[in-house]
Tab-separated table of C-alpha atoms in Angstrom:
chain	number	residue	atom	x	y	z
A	154	MET	CA	236.069	-146.894	168.989
A	155	GLU	CA	235.706	-144.982	172.285
A	156	SER	CA	234.902	-141.706	170.784
A	157	LYS	CA	235.589	-139.801	174.446
A	158	LYS	CA	238.694	-141.798	174.698
A	159	THR	CA	240.379	-141.033	171.186
A	160	GLN	CA	242.699	-138.674	170.793
A	161	SER	CA	242.594	-138.724	166.778
A	162	TYR	CA	240.513	-139.466	164.155
A	163	MET	CA	240.476	-140.505	160.776
A	164	LEU	CA	240.173	-137.902	157.935
A	165	GLY	CA	239.911	-138.924	153.964
A	166	LEU	CA	241.386	-136.630	151.504
A	167	ILE	CA	241.136	-136.805	147.873
A	168	SER	CA	244.724	-136.347	146.899
A	169	GLY	CA	244.893	-136.088	143.091
A	170	ASN	CA	243.082	-137.156	140.113
A	171	GLY	CA	241.397	-140.645	140.715
A	172	GLU	CA	243.140	-140.933	144.145
A	173	VAL	CA	242.226	-140.690	148.034
A	174	ASN	CA	244.168	-140.779	151.109
A	175	PHE	CA	243.462	-140.761	154.765
A	176	GLU	CA	245.123	-138.909	157.528
A	177	GLU	CA	245.165	-139.179	161.227
A	178	VAL	CA	244.601	-135.943	163.005
A	179	SER	CA	244.437	-135.113	166.390
A	180	LEU	CA	241.183	-134.500	167.829
A	181	PRO	CA	240.868	-130.963	168.938
A	182	GLU	CA	239.560	-128.819	172.096
A	183	VAL	CA	235.780	-127.685	171.825
A	184	ASN	CA	235.912	-123.681	172.427
A	185	PRO	CA	233.163	-122.368	174.327
A	186	ASP	CA	230.845	-121.646	171.204
A	187	GLN	CA	231.785	-124.803	169.348
A	188	VAL	CA	230.365	-128.337	168.844
A	189	LEU	CA	232.036	-131.356	168.704
A	190	VAL	CA	229.979	-133.676	166.109
A	191	LYS	CA	230.400	-137.597	165.412
A	192	ILE	CA	230.150	-137.849	162.468
A	193	HIS	CA	227.975	-140.814	161.070
A	194	TYR	CA	227.147	-140.442	157.511
A	195	CYS	CA	228.495	-138.273	155.027
A	196	ALA	CA	227.031	-138.172	151.170
A	197	ILE	CA	228.821	-137.987	148.190
A	198	CYS	CA	228.146	-134.750	146.229
A	199	THR	CA	228.955	-133.904	142.404
A	200	LEU	CA	231.524	-131.457	143.862
A	201	GLU	CA	233.694	-134.427	145.108
A	202	GLN	CA	233.001	-136.236	142.188
A	203	ARG	CA	234.519	-133.615	139.891
A	204	ILE	CA	237.374	-132.750	141.923
A	205	TYR	CA	238.122	-136.493	142.033
A	206	SER	CA	237.795	-136.928	138.102
A	207	GLY	CA	240.206	-133.956	138.004
A	208	VAL	CA	237.655	-131.626	136.576
A	209	LEU	CA	238.333	-129.161	139.386
A	210	PRO	CA	241.753	-130.007	140.744
A	211	ARG	CA	242.039	-128.875	143.894
A	212	TYR	CA	244.271	-131.110	145.609
A	213	PRO	CA	244.858	-132.080	148.362
A	214	PHE	CA	241.020	-131.519	149.161
A	215	ALA	CA	239.029	-132.673	152.219
A	216	GLY	CA	235.709	-133.542	150.515
A	217	GLY	CA	232.134	-133.735	152.004
A	218	HIS	CA	229.284	-131.548	152.973
A	219	GLU	CA	226.201	-133.519	153.210
A	220	ILE	CA	226.742	-135.033	156.688
A	221	SER	CA	224.620	-136.151	159.860
A	222	GLY	CA	225.764	-137.221	162.800
A	223	VAL	CA	225.364	-136.912	166.493
A	224	VAL	CA	226.735	-134.313	169.336
A	225	GLU	CA	229.617	-135.460	171.110
A	226	SER	CA	230.612	-132.248	173.145
A	227	ILE	CA	229.558	-129.063	173.242
A	228	GLY	CA	231.168	-125.603	174.394
A	229	GLU	CA	230.141	-123.970	177.666
A	230	ASN	CA	228.038	-121.299	175.801
A	231	VAL	CA	226.013	-123.752	173.414
A	232	THR	CA	222.499	-123.506	173.968
A	233	SER	CA	221.208	-124.865	170.829
A	234	VAL	CA	221.965	-128.558	170.965
A	235	ASN	CA	223.224	-131.280	173.793
A	236	THR	CA	225.102	-134.096	173.936
A	237	GLY	CA	223.898	-137.132	172.364
A	238	ASP	CA	221.509	-134.827	169.906
A	239	LYS	CA	220.960	-135.897	166.189
A	240	VAL	CA	222.521	-133.291	164.026
A	241	ALA	CA	222.850	-132.567	160.495
A	242	VAL	CA	225.752	-129.705	159.770
A	243	ARG	CA	225.447	-126.779	157.013
A	244	LEU	CA	229.144	-126.385	156.171
A	245	LEU	CA	228.517	-123.473	153.567
A	246	THR	CA	231.006	-120.667	154.659
A	247	SER	CA	228.972	-117.500	155.581
A	248	CYS	CA	231.228	-114.698	157.223
A	249	GLY	CA	228.442	-112.771	158.832
A	250	GLU	CA	230.081	-109.687	157.592
A	251	CYS	CA	229.730	-108.885	153.769
A	252	TYR	CA	226.944	-107.347	151.818
A	253	TYR	CA	225.248	-110.219	151.022
A	254	CYS	CA	225.259	-112.109	154.884
A	255	ARG	CA	223.978	-108.496	156.151
A	256	ALA	CA	221.389	-108.424	153.376
A	257	GLY	CA	219.920	-111.811	154.257
A	258	ASN	CA	221.502	-113.555	151.574
A	259	GLU	CA	224.011	-115.398	153.223
A	260	ASN	CA	224.222	-118.096	150.531
A	261	GLN	CA	225.901	-115.703	148.389
A	262	CYS	CA	228.776	-115.178	150.818
A	263	GLU	CA	232.046	-113.572	149.460
A	264	VAL	CA	233.815	-116.436	150.972
A	265	SER	CA	231.529	-119.254	150.038
A	266	PHE	CA	233.603	-122.401	149.825
A	267	LYS	CA	236.445	-121.509	151.329
A	268	ALA	CA	236.153	-123.717	154.060
A	269	SER	CA	238.660	-125.398	156.316
A	270	MET	CA	237.022	-127.339	158.968
A	271	HIS	CA	239.973	-129.733	159.836
A	272	GLU	CA	243.096	-127.644	160.888
A	273	GLY	CA	245.827	-127.635	157.863
A	274	PHE	CA	243.706	-129.159	154.787
A	275	ASN	CA	241.243	-127.344	152.765
A	276	GLY	CA	237.883	-128.118	152.295
A	277	PRO	CA	234.612	-129.098	154.290
A	278	GLY	CA	235.902	-131.968	155.935
A	279	GLY	CA	232.922	-134.497	155.777
A	280	PHE	CA	234.779	-137.658	155.198
A	281	ALA	CA	236.102	-137.925	158.459
A	282	GLU	CA	234.787	-139.710	161.945
A	283	TYR	CA	234.850	-136.453	163.977
A	284	MET	CA	234.365	-132.472	163.060
A	285	LEU	CA	234.507	-129.458	165.264
A	286	THR	CA	232.161	-126.814	164.052
A	287	SER	CA	230.370	-123.348	165.282
A	288	ALA	CA	227.135	-123.948	166.998
A	289	GLN	CA	225.293	-121.742	164.429
A	290	SER	CA	225.997	-124.523	162.098
A	291	VAL	CA	224.526	-127.320	163.764
A	292	TYR	CA	221.167	-128.230	163.452
A	293	LYS	CA	219.119	-130.739	165.824
A	294	LEU	CA	216.982	-133.461	164.040
A	295	ASN	CA	213.881	-135.396	165.589
A	296	ASP	CA	215.451	-138.307	167.653
A	297	SER	CA	213.005	-140.652	164.844
A	298	VAL	CA	215.181	-139.535	162.059
A	299	ASP	CA	217.048	-142.140	160.090
A	300	LEU	CA	220.695	-140.468	160.091
A	301	VAL	CA	221.546	-142.374	156.872
A	302	HIS	CA	218.364	-140.383	155.240
A	303	ALA	CA	219.532	-137.236	157.469
A	304	ALA	CA	222.975	-136.907	155.431
A	305	LEU	CA	220.768	-135.640	152.344
A	306	THR	CA	219.458	-132.628	154.903
A	307	GLU	CA	222.478	-130.237	152.401
A	308	PRO	CA	221.222	-131.115	148.721
A	309	LEU	CA	217.410	-131.278	150.307
A	310	ALA	CA	218.101	-127.692	151.395
A	311	CYS	CA	219.669	-126.761	148.068
A	312	CYS	CA	216.147	-127.374	146.329
A	313	VAL	CA	214.088	-125.975	148.808
A	314	HIS	CA	215.957	-122.804	148.051
A	315	SER	CA	215.539	-123.424	144.577
A	316	ILE	CA	211.960	-123.880	144.797
A	317	GLY	CA	211.626	-120.648	146.698
A	318	ASN	CA	213.046	-119.035	143.942
A	319	ALA	CA	210.406	-120.220	141.417
A	320	GLU	CA	207.377	-118.838	143.520
A	321	ILE	CA	205.069	-121.620	142.769
A	322	GLY	CA	201.152	-121.593	143.277
A	323	MET	CA	198.936	-123.974	143.796
A	324	GLY	CA	197.510	-125.352	140.684
A	325	ASP	CA	200.394	-124.156	138.878
A	326	ASP	CA	202.249	-126.227	135.981
A	327	VAL	CA	205.770	-127.117	136.993
A	328	VAL	CA	208.282	-128.488	134.597
A	329	VAL	CA	211.747	-130.513	136.168
A	330	ILE	CA	214.078	-131.530	133.537
A	331	GLY	CA	216.157	-134.334	134.812
A	332	ALA	CA	215.327	-136.950	137.265
A	333	GLY	CA	218.240	-137.524	139.277
A	334	ILE	CA	218.505	-136.981	142.866
A	335	MET	CA	218.100	-133.235	142.820
A	336	GLY	CA	215.158	-133.478	140.358
A	337	MET	CA	213.384	-135.839	142.762
A	338	PHE	CA	213.681	-133.611	145.310
A	339	HIS	CA	212.006	-130.731	143.340
A	340	ILE	CA	209.404	-133.012	142.128
A	341	GLN	CA	208.468	-133.531	145.686
A	342	LEU	CA	208.417	-130.141	146.688
A	343	ALA	CA	206.706	-128.645	143.950
A	344	LYS	CA	203.996	-131.394	145.143
A	345	LEU	CA	204.050	-129.927	148.603
A	346	ARG	CA	203.514	-126.503	146.777
A	347	GLY	CA	199.996	-127.860	145.225
A	348	ALA	CA	201.493	-127.937	141.627
A	349	ARG	CA	201.146	-130.232	138.728
A	350	VAL	CA	204.559	-131.541	137.992
A	351	ILE	CA	205.760	-132.401	134.359
A	352	VAL	CA	209.075	-134.440	134.491
A	353	CYS	CA	211.590	-135.137	131.316
A	354	GLU	CA	214.125	-137.523	131.355
A	355	VAL	CA	215.778	-139.813	128.892
A	356	ASP	CA	215.981	-142.967	131.245
A	357	ASN	CA	212.834	-144.787	131.594
A	358	ALA	CA	213.606	-146.421	135.105
A	359	ARG	CA	213.932	-142.749	136.447
A	360	LEU	CA	210.741	-141.719	134.802
A	361	GLU	CA	208.871	-144.436	136.464
A	362	LEU	CA	210.696	-143.915	139.710
A	363	ALA	CA	209.700	-139.891	139.094
A	364	ALA	CA	206.096	-141.170	138.688
A	365	THR	CA	205.989	-142.827	142.285
A	366	MET	CA	207.523	-139.540	143.867
A	367	GLY	CA	204.415	-137.759	142.676
A	368	ALA	CA	205.154	-136.604	138.980
A	369	ASP	CA	201.738	-136.225	137.506
A	370	VAL	CA	203.146	-136.580	133.918
A	371	THR	CA	206.207	-137.646	132.441
A	372	ILE	CA	207.999	-137.035	129.298
A	373	ASN	CA	210.501	-139.553	127.743
A	374	SER	CA	212.595	-136.614	125.932
A	375	SER	CA	214.757	-139.160	123.441
A	376	THR	CA	211.669	-139.797	121.692
A	377	GLU	CA	209.187	-137.126	121.879
A	378	ASN	CA	209.670	-133.226	121.456
A	379	ALA	CA	209.458	-132.054	125.229
A	380	VAL	CA	208.763	-128.491	124.161
A	381	GLU	CA	205.752	-129.278	122.225
A	382	ARG	CA	204.716	-131.911	124.494
A	383	VAL	CA	204.688	-129.436	127.634
A	384	LYS	CA	203.057	-126.624	125.344
A	385	ALA	CA	200.230	-129.090	124.576
A	386	LEU	CA	199.548	-130.038	128.410
A	387	THR	CA	199.320	-126.453	129.037
A	388	GLU	CA	196.974	-125.328	126.280
A	389	GLY	CA	199.885	-124.049	124.378
A	390	ARG	CA	200.791	-121.160	127.226
A	391	GLY	CA	203.863	-123.079	128.627
A	392	ALA	CA	204.836	-124.173	132.091
A	393	HIS	CA	204.518	-121.655	135.183
A	394	ALA	CA	207.996	-122.444	136.212
A	395	VAL	CA	210.938	-124.619	134.878
A	396	PHE	CA	213.638	-126.213	136.775
A	397	CYS	CA	216.721	-127.291	134.879
A	398	THR	CA	218.365	-130.054	137.173
A	399	ALA	CA	220.340	-131.352	134.300
A	400	ALA	CA	224.052	-130.291	134.045
A	401	ILE	CA	223.407	-129.840	130.057
A	402	ALA	CA	223.530	-126.336	128.633
A	403	LYS	CA	221.063	-127.334	125.275
A	404	LEU	CA	218.970	-128.323	128.323
A	405	ALA	CA	218.717	-124.594	129.707
A	406	GLN	CA	217.799	-123.783	126.106
A	407	GLU	CA	214.704	-125.923	126.195
A	408	SER	CA	213.949	-124.698	129.767
A	409	ILE	CA	213.363	-121.284	128.613
A	410	ASP	CA	211.124	-122.350	125.541
A	411	MET	CA	209.158	-124.221	128.011
A	412	ALA	CA	207.941	-121.247	129.964
A	413	GLY	CA	204.872	-119.399	129.330
A	414	LYS	CA	204.242	-115.776	129.800
A	415	LEU	CA	205.158	-114.581	133.288
A	416	GLY	CA	207.243	-117.877	133.544
A	417	ARG	CA	210.108	-118.902	136.160
A	418	VAL	CA	213.063	-120.841	134.935
A	419	VAL	CA	215.373	-121.740	137.690
A	420	LEU	CA	218.556	-122.823	136.293
A	421	TYR	CA	219.572	-125.237	139.014
A	422	SER	CA	222.525	-127.436	137.889
A	423	SER	CA	225.669	-125.889	137.700
A	424	PHE	CA	226.551	-126.692	134.048
A	425	HIS	CA	229.377	-128.559	132.681
A	426	PRO	CA	231.059	-127.511	130.294
A	427	ASN	CA	229.725	-123.914	130.329
A	428	LEU	CA	228.558	-123.511	127.040
A	429	PRO	CA	226.244	-120.403	125.992
A	430	VAL	CA	222.604	-120.556	124.796
A	431	GLU	CA	220.416	-118.606	122.504
A	432	ILE	CA	217.684	-116.332	124.015
A	433	ASP	CA	214.869	-114.739	122.036
A	434	VAL	CA	215.529	-111.153	123.956
A	435	ASN	CA	212.006	-109.854	122.417
A	436	LYS	CA	210.428	-112.721	123.794
A	437	ILE	CA	211.815	-112.104	127.076
A	438	HIS	CA	210.746	-108.828	127.033
A	439	SER	CA	207.088	-109.464	125.676
A	440	TYR	CA	206.729	-112.504	128.065
A	441	GLU	CA	208.031	-111.076	131.106
A	442	THR	CA	209.931	-114.194	131.685
A	443	ILE	CA	212.236	-114.333	134.553
A	444	ILE	CA	215.209	-116.436	134.177
A	445	THR	CA	217.171	-117.127	137.159
A	446	GLY	CA	219.485	-119.528	139.088
A	447	SER	CA	219.628	-121.305	142.207
A	448	VAL	CA	223.043	-122.000	144.600
A	449	ASN	CA	223.341	-122.871	147.996
A	450	PRO	CA	220.793	-123.105	150.794
A	451	CYS	CA	220.637	-120.036	153.359
A	452	ARG	CA	220.098	-120.707	157.031
A	453	ARG	CA	216.128	-121.243	156.462
A	454	ASP	CA	216.481	-123.229	153.837
A	455	PHE	CA	218.570	-125.748	155.682
A	456	LEU	CA	216.196	-125.269	158.996
A	457	THR	CA	213.179	-126.110	156.335
A	458	ALA	CA	215.033	-128.893	155.119
A	459	VAL	CA	215.766	-130.173	158.422
A	460	ARG	CA	211.612	-129.617	159.410
A	461	LEU	CA	210.596	-131.736	156.490
A	462	LEU	CA	212.958	-134.685	157.167
A	463	SER	CA	212.164	-134.657	160.951
A	464	TYR	CA	208.263	-134.846	160.202
A	465	ASN	CA	209.074	-137.392	157.467
A	466	LEU	CA	207.589	-135.158	154.853
A	467	ILE	CA	209.928	-136.047	152.084
A	468	ASP	CA	210.867	-139.191	151.037
A	469	VAL	CA	214.882	-139.729	150.554
A	470	SER	CA	214.915	-143.905	151.135
A	471	ARG	CA	214.715	-144.651	147.322
A	472	LEU	CA	217.480	-142.189	146.312
A	473	ILE	CA	220.221	-143.624	148.027
A	474	SER	CA	222.380	-146.071	146.174
A	475	ASP	CA	224.600	-147.678	148.372
A	476	VAL	CA	226.017	-147.096	151.606
A	477	LEU	CA	229.926	-147.729	152.115
A	478	PRO	CA	232.679	-147.648	154.830
A	479	LEU	CA	234.558	-144.100	155.202
A	480	GLU	CA	237.785	-146.801	154.503
A	481	GLU	CA	236.076	-147.818	150.972
A	482	MET	CA	235.959	-144.116	149.939
A	483	ASP	CA	237.794	-144.717	146.732
A	484	SER	CA	235.222	-147.107	145.534
A	485	ALA	CA	232.323	-145.229	146.610
A	486	LEU	CA	233.596	-141.984	144.625
A	487	LYS	CA	233.741	-144.339	141.672
A	488	LEU	CA	230.291	-145.640	142.384
A	489	ALA	CA	228.983	-142.047	142.824
A	490	MET	CA	230.083	-141.397	139.219
A	491	LYS	CA	228.241	-143.788	137.539
A	492	PRO	CA	225.188	-142.042	135.585
A	493	GLU	CA	222.787	-144.715	137.104
A	494	THR	CA	223.391	-143.909	140.715
A	495	TYR	CA	221.403	-141.363	142.773
A	496	ARG	CA	223.334	-140.810	146.312
A	497	VAL	CA	226.339	-142.912	147.427
A	498	ILE	CA	226.847	-142.456	151.358
A	499	LEU	CA	229.642	-142.739	153.570
A	500	ASP	CA	229.635	-144.497	156.779
A	501	CYS	CA	231.963	-143.085	159.102
A	502	ILE	CA	230.826	-145.152	162.224
A	503	ASN	CA	231.507	-148.546	160.761
């Protein structure tokens, strides 16, 4: 398709529980401060999986917020990118006016997730051939970057934010619970910070991959007590930082138990179902444990992720399970929901 001649483009929608459909949308005009991006690839996140499976029934939903592409055209006021540049797009809504945005915590913006990138359709809208967005949301990548890999900029940026919340120091003992794609990113980022990384997971194949990603110690928590093993590895002290990247409340409890004095526990995953856990409040008091969460990347986190990928400092190649054409979005969503997959990516130019 000749992108400059087309007057419309295809937009993929999650239209119901286990249902998708496509809409033909008119190509918008580019305003002075906007960028028209020709989307090349869009990865499928847990959010889209939960909407597709009926856990979050927001229909119809224009899904897709992990995108990479090429600048098709720019408004007259845009100076940060040029036509033909490879880019990633930060699609988290930030109003710039609420308390949290003005305090430098735009990832907590009061209107986060209330996006409508395609007129008349709710959602970030990366499952599409084109996207019109503000220039401030578009981040230039090195020309050498593989755009398939660049589709993972947003999830990498989320993990950059998480790592920052833990304040890891060189030589620290860091535990990563869960060796899915987010766990794998945490492993690599923690190693870049100079930590010894211990990974807990129940799947041996994922543990093997975690070791190739830099994990110093792997623990199959289905066959041994992970809390006791972590304590043994740290001379009884517990870890400096623990990241829970698995969406299981019981593991949040174990994360807290693994942390040593002055330890930081980052509950990275959004838990489903959302179940309470027991906390020994006196232990938290006396250990000065910090229990925190991590949600969404700030602009600086997104920029860091762009630089990490542009400089080839993070390996994402083995975390892509499959790449399917946009027209096969239904099959791609089904594949993404299988527990053995990492990221499934939609090819929007095929």
